Short mmCIF file of C-alpha atoms in Angstrom, two decimals:
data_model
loop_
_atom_site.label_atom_id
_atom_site.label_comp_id
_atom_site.label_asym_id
_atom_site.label_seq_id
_atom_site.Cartn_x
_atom_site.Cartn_y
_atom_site.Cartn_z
CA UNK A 92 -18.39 -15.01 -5.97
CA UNK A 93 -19.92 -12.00 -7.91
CA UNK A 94 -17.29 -9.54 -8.86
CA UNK A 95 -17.59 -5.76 -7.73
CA UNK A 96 -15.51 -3.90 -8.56
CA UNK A 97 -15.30 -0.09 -6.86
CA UNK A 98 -12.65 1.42 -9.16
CA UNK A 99 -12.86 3.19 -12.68
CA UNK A 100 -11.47 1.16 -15.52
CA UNK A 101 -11.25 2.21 -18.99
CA UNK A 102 -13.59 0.50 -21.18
CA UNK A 103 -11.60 -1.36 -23.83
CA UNK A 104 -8.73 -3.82 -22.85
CA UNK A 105 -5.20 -2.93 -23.68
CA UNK A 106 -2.40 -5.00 -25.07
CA UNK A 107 -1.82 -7.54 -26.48
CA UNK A 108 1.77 -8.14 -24.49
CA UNK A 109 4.00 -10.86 -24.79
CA UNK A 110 3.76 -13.61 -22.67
CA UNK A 111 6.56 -14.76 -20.87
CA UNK A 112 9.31 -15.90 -21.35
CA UNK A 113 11.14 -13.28 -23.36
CA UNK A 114 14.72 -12.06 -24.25
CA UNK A 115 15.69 -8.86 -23.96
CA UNK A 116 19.20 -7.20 -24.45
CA UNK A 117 19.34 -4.51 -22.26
CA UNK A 118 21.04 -1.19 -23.43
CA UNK A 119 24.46 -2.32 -21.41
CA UNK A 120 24.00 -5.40 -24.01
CA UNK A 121 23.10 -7.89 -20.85
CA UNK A 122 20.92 -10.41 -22.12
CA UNK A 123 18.06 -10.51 -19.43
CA UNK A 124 15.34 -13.43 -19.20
CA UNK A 125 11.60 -12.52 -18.59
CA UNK A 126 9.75 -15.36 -17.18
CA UNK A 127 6.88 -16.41 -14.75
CA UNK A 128 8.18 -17.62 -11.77
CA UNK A 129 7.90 -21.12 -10.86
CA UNK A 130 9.94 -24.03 -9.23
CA UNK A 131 9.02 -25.12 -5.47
CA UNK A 132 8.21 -22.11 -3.31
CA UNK A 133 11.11 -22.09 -0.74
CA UNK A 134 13.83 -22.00 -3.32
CA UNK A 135 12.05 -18.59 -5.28
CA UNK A 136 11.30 -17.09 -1.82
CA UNK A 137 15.60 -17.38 -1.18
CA UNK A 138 16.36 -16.31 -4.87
CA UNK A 139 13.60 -13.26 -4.46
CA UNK A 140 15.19 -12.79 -0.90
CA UNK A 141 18.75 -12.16 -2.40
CA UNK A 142 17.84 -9.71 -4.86
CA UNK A 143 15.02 -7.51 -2.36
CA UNK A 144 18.26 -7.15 0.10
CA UNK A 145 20.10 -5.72 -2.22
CA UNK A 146 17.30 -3.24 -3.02
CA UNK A 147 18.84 0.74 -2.40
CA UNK A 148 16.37 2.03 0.41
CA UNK A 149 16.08 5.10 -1.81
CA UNK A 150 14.03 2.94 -4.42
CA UNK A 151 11.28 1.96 -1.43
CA UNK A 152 7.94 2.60 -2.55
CA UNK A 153 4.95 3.78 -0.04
CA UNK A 154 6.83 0.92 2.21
CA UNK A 155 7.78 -1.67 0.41
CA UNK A 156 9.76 -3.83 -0.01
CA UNK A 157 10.47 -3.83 3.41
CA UNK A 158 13.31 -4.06 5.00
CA UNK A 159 15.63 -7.12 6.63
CA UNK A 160 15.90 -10.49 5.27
CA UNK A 161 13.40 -11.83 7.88
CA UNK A 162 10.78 -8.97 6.92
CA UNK A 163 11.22 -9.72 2.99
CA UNK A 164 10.52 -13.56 3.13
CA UNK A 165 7.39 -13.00 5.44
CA UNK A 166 6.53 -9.73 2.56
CA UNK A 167 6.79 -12.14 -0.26
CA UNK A 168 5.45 -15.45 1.47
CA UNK A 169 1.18 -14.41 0.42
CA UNK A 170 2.97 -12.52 -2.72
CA UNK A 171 4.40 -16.05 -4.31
CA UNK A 172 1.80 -18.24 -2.64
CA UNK A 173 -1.66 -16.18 -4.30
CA UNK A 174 -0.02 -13.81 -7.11
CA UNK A 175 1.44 -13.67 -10.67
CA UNK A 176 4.80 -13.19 -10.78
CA UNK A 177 7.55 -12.39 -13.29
CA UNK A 178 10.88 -12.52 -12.70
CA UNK A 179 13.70 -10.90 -14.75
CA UNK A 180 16.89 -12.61 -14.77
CA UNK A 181 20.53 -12.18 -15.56
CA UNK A 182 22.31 -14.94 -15.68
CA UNK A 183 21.61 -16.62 -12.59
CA UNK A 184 20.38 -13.62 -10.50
CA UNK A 185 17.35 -12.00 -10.38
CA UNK A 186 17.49 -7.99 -10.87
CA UNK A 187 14.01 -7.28 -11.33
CA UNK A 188 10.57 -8.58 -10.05
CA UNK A 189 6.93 -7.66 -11.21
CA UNK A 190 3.71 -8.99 -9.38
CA UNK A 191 0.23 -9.02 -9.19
CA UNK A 192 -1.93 -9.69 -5.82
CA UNK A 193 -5.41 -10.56 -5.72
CA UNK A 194 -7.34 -7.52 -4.24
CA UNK A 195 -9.38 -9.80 -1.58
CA UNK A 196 -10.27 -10.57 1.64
CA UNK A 197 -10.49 -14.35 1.18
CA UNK A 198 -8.12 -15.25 -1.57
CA UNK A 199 -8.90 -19.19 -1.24
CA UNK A 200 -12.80 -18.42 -2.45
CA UNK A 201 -11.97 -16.98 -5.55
CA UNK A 202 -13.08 -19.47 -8.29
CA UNK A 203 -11.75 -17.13 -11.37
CA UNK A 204 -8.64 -15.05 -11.65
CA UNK A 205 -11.52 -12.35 -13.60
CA UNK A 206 -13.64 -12.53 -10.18
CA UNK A 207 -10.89 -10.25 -8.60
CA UNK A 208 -9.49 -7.12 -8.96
CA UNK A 209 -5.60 -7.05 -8.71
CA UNK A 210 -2.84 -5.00 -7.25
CA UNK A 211 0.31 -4.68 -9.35
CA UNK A 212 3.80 -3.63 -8.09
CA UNK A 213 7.62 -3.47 -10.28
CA UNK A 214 10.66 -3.81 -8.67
CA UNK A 215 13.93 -3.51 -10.87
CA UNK A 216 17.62 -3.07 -9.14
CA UNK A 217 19.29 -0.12 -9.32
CA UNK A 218 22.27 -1.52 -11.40
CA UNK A 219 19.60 -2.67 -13.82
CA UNK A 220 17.36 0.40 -13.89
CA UNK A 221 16.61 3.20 -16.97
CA UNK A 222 17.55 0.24 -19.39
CA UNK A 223 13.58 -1.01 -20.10
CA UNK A 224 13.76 -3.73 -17.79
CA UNK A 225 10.74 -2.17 -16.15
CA UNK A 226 8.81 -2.15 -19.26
CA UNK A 227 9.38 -5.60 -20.09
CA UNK A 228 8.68 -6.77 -17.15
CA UNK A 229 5.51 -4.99 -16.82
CA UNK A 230 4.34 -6.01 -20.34
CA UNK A 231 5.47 -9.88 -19.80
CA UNK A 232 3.54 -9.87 -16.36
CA UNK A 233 0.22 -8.44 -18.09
CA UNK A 234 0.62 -11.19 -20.80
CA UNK A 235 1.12 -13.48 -18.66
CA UNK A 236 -2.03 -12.32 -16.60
CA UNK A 237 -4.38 -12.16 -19.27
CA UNK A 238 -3.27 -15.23 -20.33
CA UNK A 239 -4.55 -16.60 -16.66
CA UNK A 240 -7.88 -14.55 -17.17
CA UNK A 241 -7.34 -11.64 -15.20
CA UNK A 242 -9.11 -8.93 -16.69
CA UNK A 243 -8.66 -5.91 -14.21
CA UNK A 244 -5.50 -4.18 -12.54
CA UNK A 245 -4.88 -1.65 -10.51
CA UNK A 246 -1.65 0.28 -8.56
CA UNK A 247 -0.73 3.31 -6.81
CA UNK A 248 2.29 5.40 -7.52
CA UNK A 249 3.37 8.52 -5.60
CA UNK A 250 1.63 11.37 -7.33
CA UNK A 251 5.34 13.13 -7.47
CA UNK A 252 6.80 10.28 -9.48
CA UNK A 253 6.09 11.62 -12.89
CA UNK A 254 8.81 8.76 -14.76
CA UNK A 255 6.33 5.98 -13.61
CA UNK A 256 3.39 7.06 -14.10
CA UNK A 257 4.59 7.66 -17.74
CA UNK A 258 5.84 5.01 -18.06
CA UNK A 259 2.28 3.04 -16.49
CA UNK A 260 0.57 5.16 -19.36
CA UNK A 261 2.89 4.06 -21.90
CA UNK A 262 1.80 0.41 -21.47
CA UNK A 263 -2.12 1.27 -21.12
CA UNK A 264 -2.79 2.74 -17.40
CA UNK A 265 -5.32 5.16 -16.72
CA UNK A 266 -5.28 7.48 -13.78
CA UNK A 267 -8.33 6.61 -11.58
CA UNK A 268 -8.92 8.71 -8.88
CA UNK A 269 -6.29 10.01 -6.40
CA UNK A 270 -6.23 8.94 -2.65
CA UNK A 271 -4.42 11.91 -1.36
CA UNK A 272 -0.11 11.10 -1.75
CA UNK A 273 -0.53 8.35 -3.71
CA UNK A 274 -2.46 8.47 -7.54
CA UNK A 275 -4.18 5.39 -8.53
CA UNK A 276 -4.35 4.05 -11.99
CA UNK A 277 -6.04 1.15 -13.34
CA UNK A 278 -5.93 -1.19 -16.47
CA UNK A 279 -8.42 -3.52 -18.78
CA UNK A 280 -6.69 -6.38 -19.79
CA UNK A 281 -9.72 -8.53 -21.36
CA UNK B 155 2.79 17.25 27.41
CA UNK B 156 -1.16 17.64 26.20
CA UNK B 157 -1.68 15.28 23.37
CA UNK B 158 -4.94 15.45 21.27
CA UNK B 159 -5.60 12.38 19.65
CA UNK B 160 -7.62 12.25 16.53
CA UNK B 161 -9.66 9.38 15.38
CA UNK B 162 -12.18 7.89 13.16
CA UNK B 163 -14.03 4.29 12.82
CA UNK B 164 -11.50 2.66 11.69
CA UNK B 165 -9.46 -1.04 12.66
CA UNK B 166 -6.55 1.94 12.24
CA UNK B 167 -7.69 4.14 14.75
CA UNK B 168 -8.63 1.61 16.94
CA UNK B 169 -4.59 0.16 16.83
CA UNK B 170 -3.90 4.06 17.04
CA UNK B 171 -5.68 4.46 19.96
CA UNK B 172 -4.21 1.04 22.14
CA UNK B 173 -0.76 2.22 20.99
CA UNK B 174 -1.30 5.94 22.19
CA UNK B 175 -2.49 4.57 25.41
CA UNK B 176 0.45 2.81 25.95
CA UNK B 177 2.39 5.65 25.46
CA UNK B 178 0.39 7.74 27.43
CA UNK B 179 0.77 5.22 29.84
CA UNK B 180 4.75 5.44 30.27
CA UNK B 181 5.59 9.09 29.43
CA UNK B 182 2.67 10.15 31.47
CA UNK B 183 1.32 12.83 29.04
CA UNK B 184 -1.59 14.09 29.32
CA UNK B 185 -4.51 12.91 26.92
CA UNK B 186 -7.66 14.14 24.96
CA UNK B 187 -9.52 12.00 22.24
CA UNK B 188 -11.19 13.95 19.48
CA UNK B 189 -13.96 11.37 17.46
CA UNK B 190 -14.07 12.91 13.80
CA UNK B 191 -17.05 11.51 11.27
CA UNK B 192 -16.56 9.76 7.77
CA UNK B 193 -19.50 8.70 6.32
CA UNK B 194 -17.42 5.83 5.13
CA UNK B 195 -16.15 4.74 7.92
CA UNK B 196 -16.70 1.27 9.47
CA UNK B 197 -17.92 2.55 12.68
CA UNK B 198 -19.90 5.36 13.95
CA UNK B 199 -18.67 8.19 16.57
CA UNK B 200 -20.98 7.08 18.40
CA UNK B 201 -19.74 3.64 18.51
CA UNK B 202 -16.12 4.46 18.43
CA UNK B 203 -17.18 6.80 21.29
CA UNK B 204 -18.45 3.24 23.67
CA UNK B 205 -15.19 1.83 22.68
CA UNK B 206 -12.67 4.98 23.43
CA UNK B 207 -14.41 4.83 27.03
CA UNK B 208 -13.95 1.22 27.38
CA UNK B 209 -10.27 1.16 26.21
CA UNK B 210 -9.60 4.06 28.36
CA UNK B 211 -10.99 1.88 31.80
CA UNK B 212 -9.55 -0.93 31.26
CA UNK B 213 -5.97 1.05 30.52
CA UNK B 214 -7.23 3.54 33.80
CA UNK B 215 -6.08 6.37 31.57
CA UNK B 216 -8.47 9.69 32.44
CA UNK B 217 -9.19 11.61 29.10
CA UNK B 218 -11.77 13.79 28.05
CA UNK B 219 -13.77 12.82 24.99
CA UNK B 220 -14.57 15.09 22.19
CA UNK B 221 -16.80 14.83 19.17
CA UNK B 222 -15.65 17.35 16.30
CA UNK B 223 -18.25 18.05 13.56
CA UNK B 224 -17.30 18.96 10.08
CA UNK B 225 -14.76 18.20 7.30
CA UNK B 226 -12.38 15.90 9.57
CA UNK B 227 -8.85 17.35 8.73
CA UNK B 228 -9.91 20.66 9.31
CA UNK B 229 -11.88 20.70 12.63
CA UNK B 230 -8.92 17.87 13.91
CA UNK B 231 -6.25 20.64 13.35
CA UNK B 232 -8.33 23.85 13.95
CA UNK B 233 -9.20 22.58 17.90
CA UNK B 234 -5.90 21.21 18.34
CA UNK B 235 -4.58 24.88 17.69
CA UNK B 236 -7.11 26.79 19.06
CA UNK B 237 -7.24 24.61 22.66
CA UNK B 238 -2.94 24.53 22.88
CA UNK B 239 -2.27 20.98 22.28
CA UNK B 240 1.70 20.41 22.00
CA UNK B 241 1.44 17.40 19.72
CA UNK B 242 -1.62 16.09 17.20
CA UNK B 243 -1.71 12.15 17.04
CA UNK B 244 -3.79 9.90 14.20
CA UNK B 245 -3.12 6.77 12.69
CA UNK B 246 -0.31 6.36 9.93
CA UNK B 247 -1.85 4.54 7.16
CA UNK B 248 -3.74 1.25 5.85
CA UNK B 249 -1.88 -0.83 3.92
CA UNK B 250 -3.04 -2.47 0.63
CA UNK B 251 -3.01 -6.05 -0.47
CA UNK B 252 0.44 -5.73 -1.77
CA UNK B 253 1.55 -4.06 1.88
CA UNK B 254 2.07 -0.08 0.28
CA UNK B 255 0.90 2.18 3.05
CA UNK B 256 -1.48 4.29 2.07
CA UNK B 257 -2.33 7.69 3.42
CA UNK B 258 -5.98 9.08 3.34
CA UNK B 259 -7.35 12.74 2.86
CA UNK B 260 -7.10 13.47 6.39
CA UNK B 261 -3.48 12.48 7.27
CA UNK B 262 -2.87 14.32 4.23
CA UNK B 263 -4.31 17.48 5.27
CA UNK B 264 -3.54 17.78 8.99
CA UNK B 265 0.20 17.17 7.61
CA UNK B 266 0.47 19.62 5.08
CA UNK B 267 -2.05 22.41 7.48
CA UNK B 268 -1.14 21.76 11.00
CA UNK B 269 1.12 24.29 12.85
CA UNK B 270 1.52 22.13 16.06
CA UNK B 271 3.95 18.37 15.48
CA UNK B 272 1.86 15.97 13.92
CA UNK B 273 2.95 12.03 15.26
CA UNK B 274 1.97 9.34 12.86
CA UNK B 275 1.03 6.07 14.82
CA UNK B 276 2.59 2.82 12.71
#
């Protein structure tokens, strides 16, 4: 499969970031766990389950995560089967949840995670937000993408939400183009 | 109620347009179809115009067809005014590999320029 690739990516790769898993003491001095998730795929769809329907509607993004507990498992079923995912954890709960999905038609004929580009999303609960969570999370998922050979990532944020796209700069992002509401912004990991 | 319903060559528009004539269907509104080109697109007016006539016998729904030339957004909500329409339908997003909806340049601007109610079709 040749790669093509129809979006703008800045030419040198950013990072390095940390591959997972990490430590992190959040500012309410909770000690949160960073890590790719893994285990048997029924159990981390139920544990992913319980935190999304806790999720405040108010957080959605452009539709997601949706809503419903039957609507969330079906959501995340193609998520954990074909993407990266972190997980951060406190204790035994998850509050936040950062993925990558492969940006094709036919994920089974992809022979290289660098054939691909990939779509990135960051969920953190509300309880657990402002505190860097999202940051962490975000930096542990790109390590733990480049470690896996991706090379290029991409997402969409609402052009009105100035905090994340700051904070998508902060960590390497580039805007790339906007598609009307939503402003795209892409990465070079490798 | 005289809807005007705006498409373009897309798998969108094509689920826009079953949906609307279902609607159609059971409120009994009256319909028009306005075919608006994107050089993008994945299929031609011409095209989408063979299909629109199909979908509307097979439904038995009477509407008048209507190509619209120029910058899509703009001639969609500048006949819709101008002929009276009460209500502008088009399709309400794509969704990308991680399932965010995503709006296009045209939603965007009959949303932000139309005068008449704009429906989004999910």
């Amino acid at each position: 499969m040749r790669p093509t690739r129809t979006r703008v990516y800045p030419d040198e790769p950013a990072g390095p970031f940390p591959s997972p898993p990490t430590t992190y003491e959040d500012p309410e001095g909770r000690e949160i766990v960073l890590e790719t998730l893994e285990g048997d795929a029924e159990t981390a769809i139920e544990a992913l389950t319980d935190m999304y329907v806790q999720f405040d509607p108010a957080d959605r993004a452009q539709g997601i995560p949706p809503t419903g507990e039957d609507r969330i498992r079906q959501w995340l079923e193609p998520i954990l089967a074909k993407g990266h995912n972190v997980v951060a954890r406190h204790g035994d709960d998850f509050v936040g949840h950062a993925t990558l999905v492969p940006d094709t038609d036919d994920p089974d004929s992809m022979d290289e995670d660098s054939d691909v580009e990939w779509e990135l999303a960051i969920f953190v609960l509300q309880d657990y937000q402002r505190g860097g969570i999202g940051t962490q999370l975000l930096e542990n998922l790109l390590g733990a993408a480049c470690d896996a050979g991706v090379s290029h990532v991409w997402l969409t944020v609402e052009r009105w939400n100035g905090p994340a796209i700051a904070l998508y700069e902060r960590v390497g992002f580039e805007l790339c183009g906007t598609e009307s509401f939503e402003q795209e912004m892409s990465i070079r990991l490798r | 109620m005289h809807v005007l319903l705006g498409l373009e060559g897309s798998d969108e528009s094509l689920k826009t347009l079953e949906k609307t004539l279902d609607r159609v269907q059971e409120v009994g509104d009256e319909l028009t179809v306005a075919l608006v080109g994107k050089p993008e697109a994945k299929r031609s007016v011409e095209e989408m115009r063979d299909l629109t006539r199909d979908h509307l016998e097979t439904e038995g729904v009477d509407a008048d067809i209507k190509v619209l030339d120029g910058d899509p957004g703009s001639a969609l909500v500048e006949y819709a005014e101008a002929e009276g329409f009460d209500q502008l339908v088009i399709g309400g997003g794509t969704r990308s590999p991680m399932g965010k909806v995503r709006l296009g340049p045209i939603t965007e601007f009959v949303l932000l320029n139309a005068t008449i109610t704009v429906k989004l079709v999910r």
